[in-house]
Amino acid sequence: MKRIFSGVQPTGNLHLGNYLGAIKNFVALQDDYDCIYCVVDMHAITVWQDPKELKAHTREVTAAYLAAGVDPKRCIIFNQSQVAEHAELAWIFNCVARLGWLNRMTQFKEKAGKHRENASVGLYAYPNLMAADILAYKATHVPVGEDQKQHLELTRDVAQKFNNDFGVELFPVPEPLIFGAATRVMSLRDGARKMSKSEPSNMSRINMTDTADDIAKKIRKATSDPELLPGAEVLDAAGALPEEARKARPEAHNLLGIYAALSDKPLRDVLEEFAGSQFSHFKAVLTDLAVAALGPMGHEMERLTADPASVDAVLRDGAERARAIAQPILAEVHDAVGFLRA
Ligand code: TRP
């Protein structure tokens, strides 16, 4: 059986990058896999989170999953902290992973910055918790963006070292599922930077809860360049967008990529459709598409936000089903490690 595990951190301000980079793919995968989608609140607290906001943000991510079309009957949706097996397995993995492995993690270096001494121990051990998330369910496939590839590599190393050290074949070595390049959504103000919740300007991102008017205004004001839109000649022989072409016109390629992802069309078709167009024309068409795709989702999120009891019920049911899978796997782990169950 093929099982997927993935997670989104409840850190607030879900935007188009979260939707196209993760949540939209989650919906597509539920037809072919047994899917477990987690709201990783324990990962979120590796950096400071206001406790009141954390609860609201956990419900926000859950509402986003539901509004995007993740089916809580077919999939398991829950928040990480309700299933204690994650923390328990993470501790065991703290004793399997090597300092040298964690020292190589580029995300820790970026997030800790110059004040490494002041970063939480949790931020450092974060990849071990992620390995525990995935392996507590013996997940075989993990949808990951570019930024999480290295963490998944570490998960694979942990699975292999555990199996080796204890002479068991307990954990599968999970495979990454990588999605199209269009999932790299950049800021609407600066095509060289990722769309981000922490960017001060709200105009730089389309939030999942934005109204039609917000969306239209943000796309109209999005940074463009003076040329007409490029055509399919910018693609390489394999049909991919070369890095130089993207760098030469980052704003144009960001908007074209967003269009391709929202319309589920190959980038080639989109380039052919808009080759030689003015930005103003393309932006008008993109606005209609974005409003049609995101508008109803924003409304549904709003409805769910007003009904937290129904959101909590989904999480409660999901946590129960998650525990039912993780508990027997943890029992196998205890046995392999030599923990006595008296
Ligand atoms: N680290 C991921 C992120 O920040 C979230 C995450 C936690 C995750 N556990 C995971 C993703 C397990 C995939 C699988 O985006």
mmCIF file of C-alpha atoms and ligand atoms in Angstrom:
data_model
loop_
_atom_site.group_PDB
_atom_site.id
_atom_site.type_symbol
_atom_site.label_atom_id
_atom_site.label_comp_id
_atom_site.label_asym_id
_atom_site.label_seq_id
_atom_site.Cartn_x
_atom_site.Cartn_y
_atom_site.Cartn_z
ATOM 1 C CA MET A 1 0.000 0.000 0.000
ATOM 2 C CA LYS A 2 1.216 3.495 -0.819
ATOM 3 C CA ARG A 3 0.853 5.929 2.034
ATOM 4 C CA ILE A 4 1.467 9.663 1.966
ATOM 5 C CA PHE A 5 2.311 11.879 4.888
ATOM 6 C CA SER A 6 2.660 15.629 4.641
ATOM 7 C CA GLY A 7 2.337 18.607 6.916
ATOM 8 C CA VAL A 8 1.837 22.356 6.944
ATOM 9 C CA GLN A 9 2.932 24.566 9.830
ATOM 10 C CA PRO A 10 0.259 26.689 11.513
ATOM 11 C CA THR A 11 2.168 29.953 11.488
ATOM 12 C CA GLY A 12 -0.606 32.137 10.053
ATOM 13 C CA ASN A 13 -1.340 33.988 6.806
ATOM 14 C CA LEU A 14 -1.708 31.075 4.420
ATOM 15 C CA HIS A 15 -1.068 32.353 0.921
ATOM 16 C CA LEU A 16 -0.977 31.310 -2.714
ATOM 17 C CA GLY A 17 2.471 29.766 -2.247
ATOM 18 C CA ASN A 18 1.120 27.411 0.427
ATOM 19 C CA TYR A 19 -1.855 26.562 -1.767
ATOM 20 C CA LEU A 20 -0.042 25.907 -5.044
ATOM 21 C CA GLY A 21 3.093 24.497 -3.410
ATOM 22 C CA ALA A 22 1.380 22.075 -1.057
ATOM 23 C CA ILE A 23 -2.352 22.027 -0.402
ATOM 24 C CA LYS A 24 -3.530 21.862 -4.019
ATOM 25 C CA ASN A 25 -1.327 18.811 -4.555
ATOM 26 C CA PHE A 26 -2.718 17.158 -1.430
ATOM 27 C CA VAL A 27 -6.147 17.200 -3.026
ATOM 28 C CA ALA A 28 -4.925 15.520 -6.210
ATOM 29 C CA LEU A 29 -3.104 12.769 -4.299
ATOM 30 C CA GLN A 30 -6.068 11.533 -2.292
ATOM 31 C CA ASP A 31 -7.373 9.500 -5.246
ATOM 32 C CA ASP A 32 -4.270 7.343 -5.550
ATOM 33 C CA TYR A 33 -2.852 7.144 -2.042
ATOM 34 C CA ASP A 34 -3.815 6.574 1.512
ATOM 35 C CA CYS A 35 -3.179 10.139 2.747
ATOM 36 C CA ILE A 36 -2.348 11.594 6.143
ATOM 37 C CA TYR A 37 -2.280 15.397 6.296
ATOM 38 C CA CYS A 38 -1.023 16.949 9.476
ATOM 39 C CA VAL A 39 -1.075 20.441 10.938
ATOM 40 C CA VAL A 40 2.387 20.452 12.471
ATOM 41 C CA ASP A 41 1.934 22.611 15.552
ATOM 42 C CA MET A 42 4.954 21.033 17.256
ATOM 43 C CA HIS A 43 7.139 22.159 14.370
ATOM 44 C CA ALA A 44 5.656 25.650 14.601
ATOM 45 C CA ILE A 45 6.851 26.173 18.180
ATOM 46 C CA THR A 46 10.486 25.683 17.196
ATOM 47 C CA VAL A 47 10.231 29.455 16.850
ATOM 48 C CA TRP A 48 8.053 31.570 19.160
ATOM 49 C CA GLN A 49 4.277 31.364 18.614
ATOM 50 C CA ASP A 50 1.712 33.315 20.555
ATOM 51 C CA PRO A 51 -0.400 30.608 22.266
ATOM 52 C CA LYS A 52 -3.760 32.198 21.422
ATOM 53 C CA GLU A 53 -2.810 32.679 17.817
ATOM 54 C CA LEU A 54 -1.416 29.180 17.526
ATOM 55 C CA LYS A 55 -4.851 27.671 18.171
ATOM 56 C CA ALA A 56 -6.446 29.960 15.595
ATOM 57 C CA HIS A 57 -3.713 29.181 13.073
ATOM 58 C CA THR A 58 -4.140 25.445 13.605
ATOM 59 C CA ARG A 59 -7.818 25.820 12.760
ATOM 60 C CA GLU A 60 -6.916 28.044 9.799
ATOM 61 C CA VAL A 61 -4.694 25.374 8.188
ATOM 62 C CA THR A 62 -7.361 22.751 8.838
ATOM 63 C CA ALA A 63 -9.985 24.986 7.230
ATOM 64 C CA ALA A 64 -7.675 25.493 4.256
ATOM 65 C CA TYR A 65 -7.287 21.740 3.764
ATOM 66 C CA LEU A 66 -11.051 21.297 3.888
ATOM 67 C CA ALA A 67 -11.869 24.315 1.720
ATOM 68 C CA ALA A 68 -9.355 23.210 -0.900
ATOM 69 C CA GLY A 69 -11.102 19.860 -1.152
ATOM 70 C CA VAL A 70 -9.199 17.442 1.064
ATOM 71 C CA ASP A 71 -11.826 14.897 2.083
ATOM 72 C CA PRO A 72 -11.689 14.110 5.824
ATOM 73 C CA LYS A 73 -13.420 10.779 5.225
ATOM 74 C CA ARG A 74 -10.882 9.481 2.752
ATOM 75 C CA CYS A 75 -7.860 11.175 4.369
ATOM 76 C CA ILE A 76 -6.688 11.628 7.919
ATOM 77 C CA ILE A 77 -6.494 15.285 8.952
ATOM 78 C CA PHE A 78 -5.208 16.095 12.443
ATOM 79 C CA ASN A 79 -2.841 18.276 14.406
ATOM 80 C CA GLN A 80 0.474 16.790 15.432
ATOM 81 C CA SER A 81 0.377 17.535 19.170
ATOM 82 C CA GLN A 82 -2.743 15.388 19.639
ATOM 83 C CA VAL A 83 -0.801 12.258 18.747
ATOM 84 C CA ALA A 84 1.963 11.813 21.312
ATOM 85 C CA GLU A 85 3.697 9.149 19.214
ATOM 86 C CA HIS A 86 5.303 11.922 17.137
ATOM 87 C CA ALA A 87 7.202 13.305 20.121
ATOM 88 C CA GLU A 88 8.056 9.868 21.374
ATOM 89 C CA LEU A 89 9.512 8.637 18.096
ATOM 90 C CA ALA A 90 11.327 11.952 17.612
ATOM 91 C CA TRP A 91 13.203 11.324 20.854
ATOM 92 C CA ILE A 92 14.309 7.908 19.667
ATOM 93 C CA PHE A 93 15.423 9.477 16.389
ATOM 94 C CA ASN A 94 17.394 12.086 18.353
ATOM 95 C CA CYS A 95 19.447 9.101 19.411
ATOM 96 C CA VAL A 96 19.751 7.690 15.863
ATOM 97 C CA ALA A 97 20.561 10.807 13.806
ATOM 98 C CA ARG A 98 24.121 12.147 14.120
ATOM 99 C CA LEU A 99 25.137 15.701 15.009
ATOM 100 C CA GLY A 100 27.014 15.853 11.740
ATOM 101 C CA TRP A 101 23.834 15.220 9.778
ATOM 102 C CA LEU A 102 21.931 18.016 11.483
ATOM 103 C CA ASN A 103 24.894 20.368 11.178
ATOM 104 C CA ARG A 104 24.539 20.159 7.402
ATOM 105 C CA MET A 105 20.894 21.302 7.330
ATOM 106 C CA THR A 106 20.760 24.524 5.358
ATOM 107 C CA GLN A 107 17.329 25.524 6.681
ATOM 108 C CA PHE A 108 18.604 25.557 10.274
ATOM 109 C CA LYS A 109 21.505 27.755 9.245
ATOM 110 C CA GLU A 110 19.139 30.157 7.475
ATOM 111 C CA LYS A 111 16.569 30.265 10.255
ATOM 112 C CA ALA A 112 19.067 30.503 13.107
ATOM 113 C CA GLY A 113 21.038 33.166 11.245
ATOM 114 C CA LYS A 114 23.831 34.871 13.091
ATOM 115 C CA HIS A 115 22.317 34.142 16.485
ATOM 116 C CA ARG A 116 22.878 30.406 16.400
ATOM 117 C CA GLU A 117 23.493 30.238 20.148
ATOM 118 C CA ASN A 118 20.083 31.707 20.722
ATOM 119 C CA ALA A 119 18.106 29.315 18.500
ATOM 120 C CA SER A 120 15.930 26.737 20.263
ATOM 121 C CA VAL A 121 17.178 23.173 20.540
ATOM 122 C CA GLY A 122 13.887 22.245 18.881
ATOM 123 C CA LEU A 123 14.777 24.232 15.769
ATOM 124 C CA TYR A 124 17.982 22.241 15.513
ATOM 125 C CA ALA A 125 16.281 18.866 16.049
ATOM 126 C CA TYR A 126 13.357 19.809 13.767
ATOM 127 C CA PRO A 127 14.329 17.343 11.000
ATOM 128 C CA ASN A 128 14.213 14.449 13.460
ATOM 129 C CA LEU A 129 10.631 15.363 14.371
ATOM 130 C CA MET A 130 9.803 15.489 10.676
ATOM 131 C CA ALA A 131 11.320 12.012 10.249
ATOM 132 C CA ALA A 132 9.154 10.834 13.150
ATOM 133 C CA ASP A 133 6.029 12.325 11.528
ATOM 134 C CA ILE A 134 6.617 10.358 8.381
ATOM 135 C CA LEU A 135 7.905 7.115 9.845
ATOM 136 C CA ALA A 136 5.376 6.800 12.697
ATOM 137 C CA TYR A 137 2.987 5.806 9.897
ATOM 138 C CA LYS A 138 5.528 3.983 7.709
ATOM 139 C CA ALA A 139 4.634 6.468 4.981
ATOM 140 C CA THR A 140 6.127 5.511 1.620
ATOM 141 C CA HIS A 141 5.752 8.826 -0.224
ATOM 142 C CA VAL A 142 6.131 12.445 0.816
ATOM 143 C CA PRO A 143 5.142 15.418 -1.354
ATOM 144 C CA VAL A 144 7.859 17.998 -0.808
ATOM 145 C CA GLY A 145 8.813 21.371 -2.164
ATOM 146 C CA GLU A 146 12.361 22.333 -2.983
ATOM 147 C CA ASP A 147 12.966 23.639 0.558
ATOM 148 C CA GLN A 148 12.144 20.319 2.261
ATOM 149 C CA LYS A 149 14.184 17.998 0.039
ATOM 150 C CA GLN A 150 17.147 17.964 2.382
ATOM 151 C CA HIS A 151 14.929 17.130 5.359
ATOM 152 C CA LEU A 152 13.432 14.209 3.480
ATOM 153 C CA GLU A 153 16.951 12.990 2.656
ATOM 154 C CA LEU A 154 17.627 13.013 6.394
ATOM 155 C CA THR A 155 14.422 11.050 7.007
ATOM 156 C CA ARG A 156 15.658 8.426 4.548
ATOM 157 C CA ASP A 157 19.002 8.284 6.353
ATOM 158 C CA VAL A 158 17.286 7.899 9.734
ATOM 159 C CA ALA A 159 15.087 5.066 8.436
ATOM 160 C CA GLN A 160 18.088 3.234 7.016
ATOM 161 C CA LYS A 161 20.301 3.736 10.052
ATOM 162 C CA PHE A 162 17.544 2.595 12.401
ATOM 163 C CA ASN A 163 16.928 -0.559 10.367
ATOM 164 C CA ASN A 164 20.673 -1.203 10.204
ATOM 165 C CA ASP A 165 21.510 -0.500 13.828
ATOM 166 C CA PHE A 166 18.720 -2.678 15.168
ATOM 167 C CA GLY A 167 18.881 -5.359 12.475
ATOM 168 C CA VAL A 168 15.250 -4.936 11.443
ATOM 169 C CA GLU A 169 13.289 -3.991 8.332
ATOM 170 C CA LEU A 170 10.891 -1.877 10.247
ATOM 171 C CA PHE A 171 10.822 1.403 8.320
ATOM 172 C CA PRO A 172 10.343 1.929 4.601
ATOM 173 C CA VAL A 173 12.700 4.443 2.987
ATOM 174 C CA PRO A 174 10.196 7.086 1.855
ATOM 175 C CA GLU A 175 10.279 8.535 -1.657
ATOM 176 C CA PRO A 176 9.836 12.222 -2.462
ATOM 177 C CA LEU A 177 7.031 13.321 -4.766
ATOM 178 C CA ILE A 178 8.189 16.509 -6.442
ATOM 179 C CA PHE A 179 5.728 18.756 -8.191
ATOM 180 C CA GLY A 180 6.044 21.067 -11.157
ATOM 181 C CA ALA A 181 8.308 24.106 -11.196
ATOM 182 C CA ALA A 182 5.237 26.350 -11.224
ATOM 183 C CA THR A 183 4.823 25.614 -7.544
ATOM 184 C CA ARG A 184 7.618 28.079 -6.783
ATOM 185 C CA VAL A 185 5.473 31.109 -6.156
ATOM 186 C CA MET A 186 7.374 34.375 -5.803
ATOM 187 C CA SER A 187 6.467 37.728 -4.257
ATOM 188 C CA LEU A 188 4.204 39.912 -6.407
ATOM 189 C CA ARG A 189 6.461 42.866 -5.642
ATOM 190 C CA ASP A 190 9.846 41.277 -6.247
ATOM 191 C CA GLY A 191 10.113 38.219 -8.469
ATOM 192 C CA ALA A 192 13.465 37.278 -6.946
ATOM 193 C CA ARG A 193 11.973 36.571 -3.501
ATOM 194 C CA LYS A 194 9.637 33.811 -2.420
ATOM 195 C CA MET A 195 6.060 34.734 -1.580
ATOM 196 C CA SER A 196 6.150 34.778 2.199
ATOM 197 C CA LYS A 197 3.904 35.366 5.179
ATOM 198 C CA SER A 198 6.665 37.354 6.846
ATOM 199 C CA GLU A 199 7.090 39.889 4.028
ATOM 200 C CA PRO A 200 5.863 43.202 5.521
ATOM 201 C CA SER A 201 3.885 44.271 2.445
ATOM 202 C CA ASN A 202 0.533 42.508 2.232
ATOM 203 C CA MET A 203 0.537 43.472 -1.463
ATOM 204 C CA SER A 204 3.376 41.010 -2.021
ATOM 205 C CA ARG A 205 1.142 37.977 -1.504
ATOM 206 C CA ILE A 206 -2.324 36.658 -2.268
ATOM 207 C CA ASN A 207 -3.739 35.253 0.944
ATOM 208 C CA MET A 208 -6.032 32.242 0.818
ATOM 209 C CA THR A 209 -8.705 34.344 2.531
ATOM 210 C CA ASP A 210 -8.418 37.392 0.233
ATOM 211 C CA THR A 211 -11.628 38.696 -1.320
ATOM 212 C CA ALA A 212 -12.110 39.038 -5.078
ATOM 213 C CA ASP A 213 -11.356 42.762 -4.768
ATOM 214 C CA ASP A 214 -8.114 42.129 -2.875
ATOM 215 C CA ILE A 215 -7.008 39.593 -5.468
ATOM 216 C CA ALA A 216 -7.808 41.903 -8.381
ATOM 217 C CA LYS A 217 -5.969 44.825 -6.799
ATOM 218 C CA LYS A 218 -2.880 42.792 -5.960
ATOM 219 C CA ILE A 219 -2.579 41.316 -9.443
ATOM 220 C CA ARG A 220 -3.160 44.702 -11.098
ATOM 221 C CA LYS A 221 -0.408 46.255 -8.972
ATOM 222 C CA ALA A 222 1.967 43.293 -9.249
ATOM 223 C CA THR A 223 5.409 44.286 -10.513
ATOM 224 C CA SER A 224 5.841 43.697 -14.242
ATOM 225 C CA ASP A 225 8.501 44.605 -16.781
ATOM 226 C CA PRO A 226 8.374 46.808 -19.920
ATOM 227 C CA GLU A 227 8.456 43.998 -22.506
ATOM 228 C CA LEU A 228 5.643 42.001 -24.080
ATOM 229 C CA LEU A 229 5.160 38.503 -22.654
ATOM 230 C CA PRO A 230 7.551 35.789 -23.836
ATOM 231 C CA GLY A 231 6.535 32.734 -25.845
ATOM 232 C CA ALA A 232 7.410 29.053 -25.718
ATOM 233 C CA GLU A 233 10.810 29.720 -27.348
ATOM 234 C CA VAL A 234 12.192 30.416 -23.846
ATOM 235 C CA LEU A 235 11.712 26.761 -22.868
ATOM 236 C CA ASP A 236 14.553 24.274 -23.181
ATOM 237 C CA ALA A 237 14.438 21.084 -25.240
ATOM 238 C CA ALA A 238 12.800 19.199 -22.364
ATOM 239 C CA GLY A 239 10.046 21.825 -22.120
ATOM 240 C CA ALA A 240 11.336 23.202 -18.822
ATOM 241 C CA LEU A 241 12.023 26.845 -18.051
ATOM 242 C CA PRO A 242 15.796 27.400 -17.839
ATOM 243 C CA GLU A 243 16.993 29.241 -14.758
ATOM 244 C CA GLU A 244 18.534 32.036 -16.916
ATOM 245 C CA ALA A 245 15.201 32.718 -18.607
ATOM 246 C CA ARG A 246 13.470 32.956 -15.251
ATOM 247 C CA LYS A 247 16.184 35.216 -13.848
ATOM 248 C CA ALA A 248 16.000 37.496 -16.862
ATOM 249 C CA ARG A 249 12.258 38.148 -16.343
ATOM 250 C CA PRO A 250 11.353 36.909 -12.857
ATOM 251 C CA GLU A 251 8.057 38.800 -12.558
ATOM 252 C CA ALA A 252 6.730 37.665 -15.936
ATOM 253 C CA HIS A 253 7.612 34.043 -15.236
ATOM 254 C CA ASN A 254 6.150 34.167 -11.764
ATOM 255 C CA LEU A 255 2.760 35.331 -13.047
ATOM 256 C CA LEU A 256 2.852 32.899 -15.974
ATOM 257 C CA GLY A 257 3.732 30.075 -13.586
ATOM 258 C CA ILE A 258 0.855 31.010 -11.295
ATOM 259 C CA TYR A 259 -1.490 30.983 -14.282
ATOM 260 C CA ALA A 260 -0.250 27.550 -15.355
ATOM 261 C CA ALA A 261 -0.632 26.109 -11.854
ATOM 262 C CA LEU A 262 -4.092 27.583 -11.236
ATOM 263 C CA SER A 263 -5.389 26.453 -14.631
ATOM 264 C CA ASP A 264 -3.676 23.033 -14.504
ATOM 265 C CA LYS A 265 -2.206 23.747 -17.930
ATOM 266 C CA PRO A 266 1.354 22.944 -19.012
ATOM 267 C CA LEU A 267 3.584 26.038 -19.003
ATOM 268 C CA ARG A 268 4.149 25.571 -22.741
ATOM 269 C CA ASP A 269 0.443 26.049 -23.494
ATOM 270 C CA VAL A 270 0.305 29.154 -21.342
ATOM 271 C CA LEU A 271 3.371 30.662 -23.026
ATOM 272 C CA GLU A 272 1.875 29.948 -26.440
ATOM 273 C CA GLU A 273 -1.425 31.480 -25.424
ATOM 274 C CA PHE A 274 0.050 34.759 -24.174
ATOM 275 C CA ALA A 275 3.159 35.162 -26.372
ATOM 276 C CA GLY A 276 3.444 38.823 -27.357
ATOM 277 C CA SER A 277 0.570 39.963 -25.102
ATOM 278 C CA GLN A 278 0.643 43.086 -22.989
ATOM 279 C CA PHE A 279 0.914 42.579 -19.245
ATOM 280 C CA SER A 280 -2.347 44.478 -18.785
ATOM 281 C CA HIS A 281 -4.287 41.977 -20.901
ATOM 282 C CA PHE A 282 -2.658 38.972 -19.254
ATOM 283 C CA LYS A 283 -3.222 40.370 -15.775
ATOM 284 C CA ALA A 284 -6.936 40.801 -16.468
ATOM 285 C CA VAL A 285 -7.242 37.153 -17.562
ATOM 286 C CA LEU A 286 -5.135 35.975 -14.611
ATOM 287 C CA THR A 287 -7.354 37.955 -12.229
ATOM 288 C CA ASP A 288 -10.500 36.218 -13.508
ATOM 289 C CA LEU A 289 -8.854 32.833 -13.140
ATOM 290 C CA ALA A 290 -7.499 33.562 -9.649
ATOM 291 C CA VAL A 291 -10.820 34.925 -8.430
ATOM 292 C CA ALA A 292 -12.665 31.888 -9.807
ATOM 293 C CA ALA A 293 -10.204 29.450 -8.220
ATOM 294 C CA LEU A 294 -9.567 31.151 -4.889
ATOM 295 C CA GLY A 295 -12.768 33.085 -4.225
ATOM 296 C CA PRO A 296 -14.968 30.114 -3.270
ATOM 297 C CA MET A 297 -12.142 28.678 -1.180
ATOM 298 C CA GLY A 298 -11.799 31.922 0.758
ATOM 299 C CA HIS A 299 -15.537 31.921 1.422
ATOM 300 C CA GLU A 300 -15.488 28.347 2.642
ATOM 301 C CA MET A 301 -12.567 29.145 4.952
ATOM 302 C CA GLU A 302 -14.552 32.048 6.339
ATOM 303 C CA ARG A 303 -17.553 29.798 6.934
ATOM 304 C CA LEU A 304 -15.380 27.227 8.717
ATOM 305 C CA THR A 305 -13.695 29.899 10.810
ATOM 306 C CA ALA A 306 -17.134 30.847 12.116
ATOM 307 C CA ASP A 307 -17.767 27.206 13.060
ATOM 308 C CA PRO A 308 -14.674 26.105 15.019
ATOM 309 C CA ALA A 309 -16.546 23.165 16.581
ATOM 310 C CA SER A 310 -16.863 21.457 13.203
ATOM 311 C CA VAL A 311 -13.175 22.017 12.470
ATOM 312 C CA ASP A 312 -12.202 20.620 15.873
ATOM 313 C CA ALA A 313 -14.386 17.568 15.264
ATOM 314 C CA VAL A 314 -12.416 16.809 12.096
ATOM 315 C CA LEU A 315 -9.135 17.077 14.022
ATOM 316 C CA ARG A 316 -10.402 14.924 16.881
ATOM 317 C CA ASP A 317 -11.550 12.171 14.558
ATOM 318 C CA GLY A 318 -8.317 12.401 12.540
ATOM 319 C CA ALA A 319 -6.147 12.189 15.656
ATOM 320 C CA GLU A 320 -7.960 9.080 16.775
ATOM 321 C CA ARG A 321 -7.449 7.366 13.430
ATOM 322 C CA ALA A 322 -3.806 8.509 13.326
ATOM 323 C CA ARG A 323 -3.149 7.046 16.783
ATOM 324 C CA ALA A 324 -4.645 3.736 15.717
ATOM 325 C CA ILE A 325 -1.958 3.492 13.004
ATOM 326 C CA ALA A 326 0.979 4.907 14.965
ATOM 327 C CA GLN A 327 0.559 2.990 18.223
ATOM 328 C CA PRO A 328 1.282 -0.507 16.885
ATOM 329 C CA ILE A 329 4.254 0.889 14.931
ATOM 330 C CA LEU A 330 5.635 2.464 18.114
ATOM 331 C CA ALA A 331 5.215 -0.891 19.851
ATOM 332 C CA GLU A 332 7.407 -2.475 17.163
ATOM 333 C CA VAL A 333 9.944 0.318 17.648
ATOM 334 C CA HIS A 334 10.044 -0.211 21.424
ATOM 335 C CA ASP A 335 10.626 -3.874 20.896
ATOM 336 C CA ALA A 336 13.436 -3.279 18.372
ATOM 337 C CA VAL A 337 15.172 -0.759 20.642
ATOM 338 C CA GLY A 338 14.874 -3.008 23.690
ATOM 339 C CA PHE A 339 12.451 -0.968 25.775
ATOM 340 C CA LEU A 340 10.805 -3.315 28.252
ATOM 341 C CA ARG A 341 7.006 -3.430 28.254
ATOM 342 C CA ALA A 342 6.443 -5.022 31.628
HETATM 343 N N1 TRP B 1 8.812 20.916 7.543
HETATM 344 C C1 TRP B 1 7.663 21.092 6.707
HETATM 345 C C2 TRP B 1 7.550 22.551 6.291
HETATM 346 O O1 TRP B 1 7.948 23.429 6.993
HETATM 347 C C3 TRP B 1 6.411 20.668 7.398
HETATM 348 C C4 TRP B 1 6.449 19.229 7.764
HETATM 349 C C5 TRP B 1 6.558 18.735 9.035
HETATM 350 C C6 TRP B 1 6.378 18.125 6.889
HETATM 351 N N2 TRP B 1 6.533 17.378 8.993
HETATM 352 C C7 TRP B 1 6.456 16.971 7.715
HETATM 353 C C8 TRP B 1 6.294 17.997 5.496
HETATM 354 C C9 TRP B 1 6.430 15.689 7.163
HETATM 355 C C10 TRP B 1 6.274 16.723 4.961
HETATM 356 C C11 TRP B 1 6.352 15.574 5.791
HETATM 357 O O2 TRP B 1 7.014 22.834 5.248
#
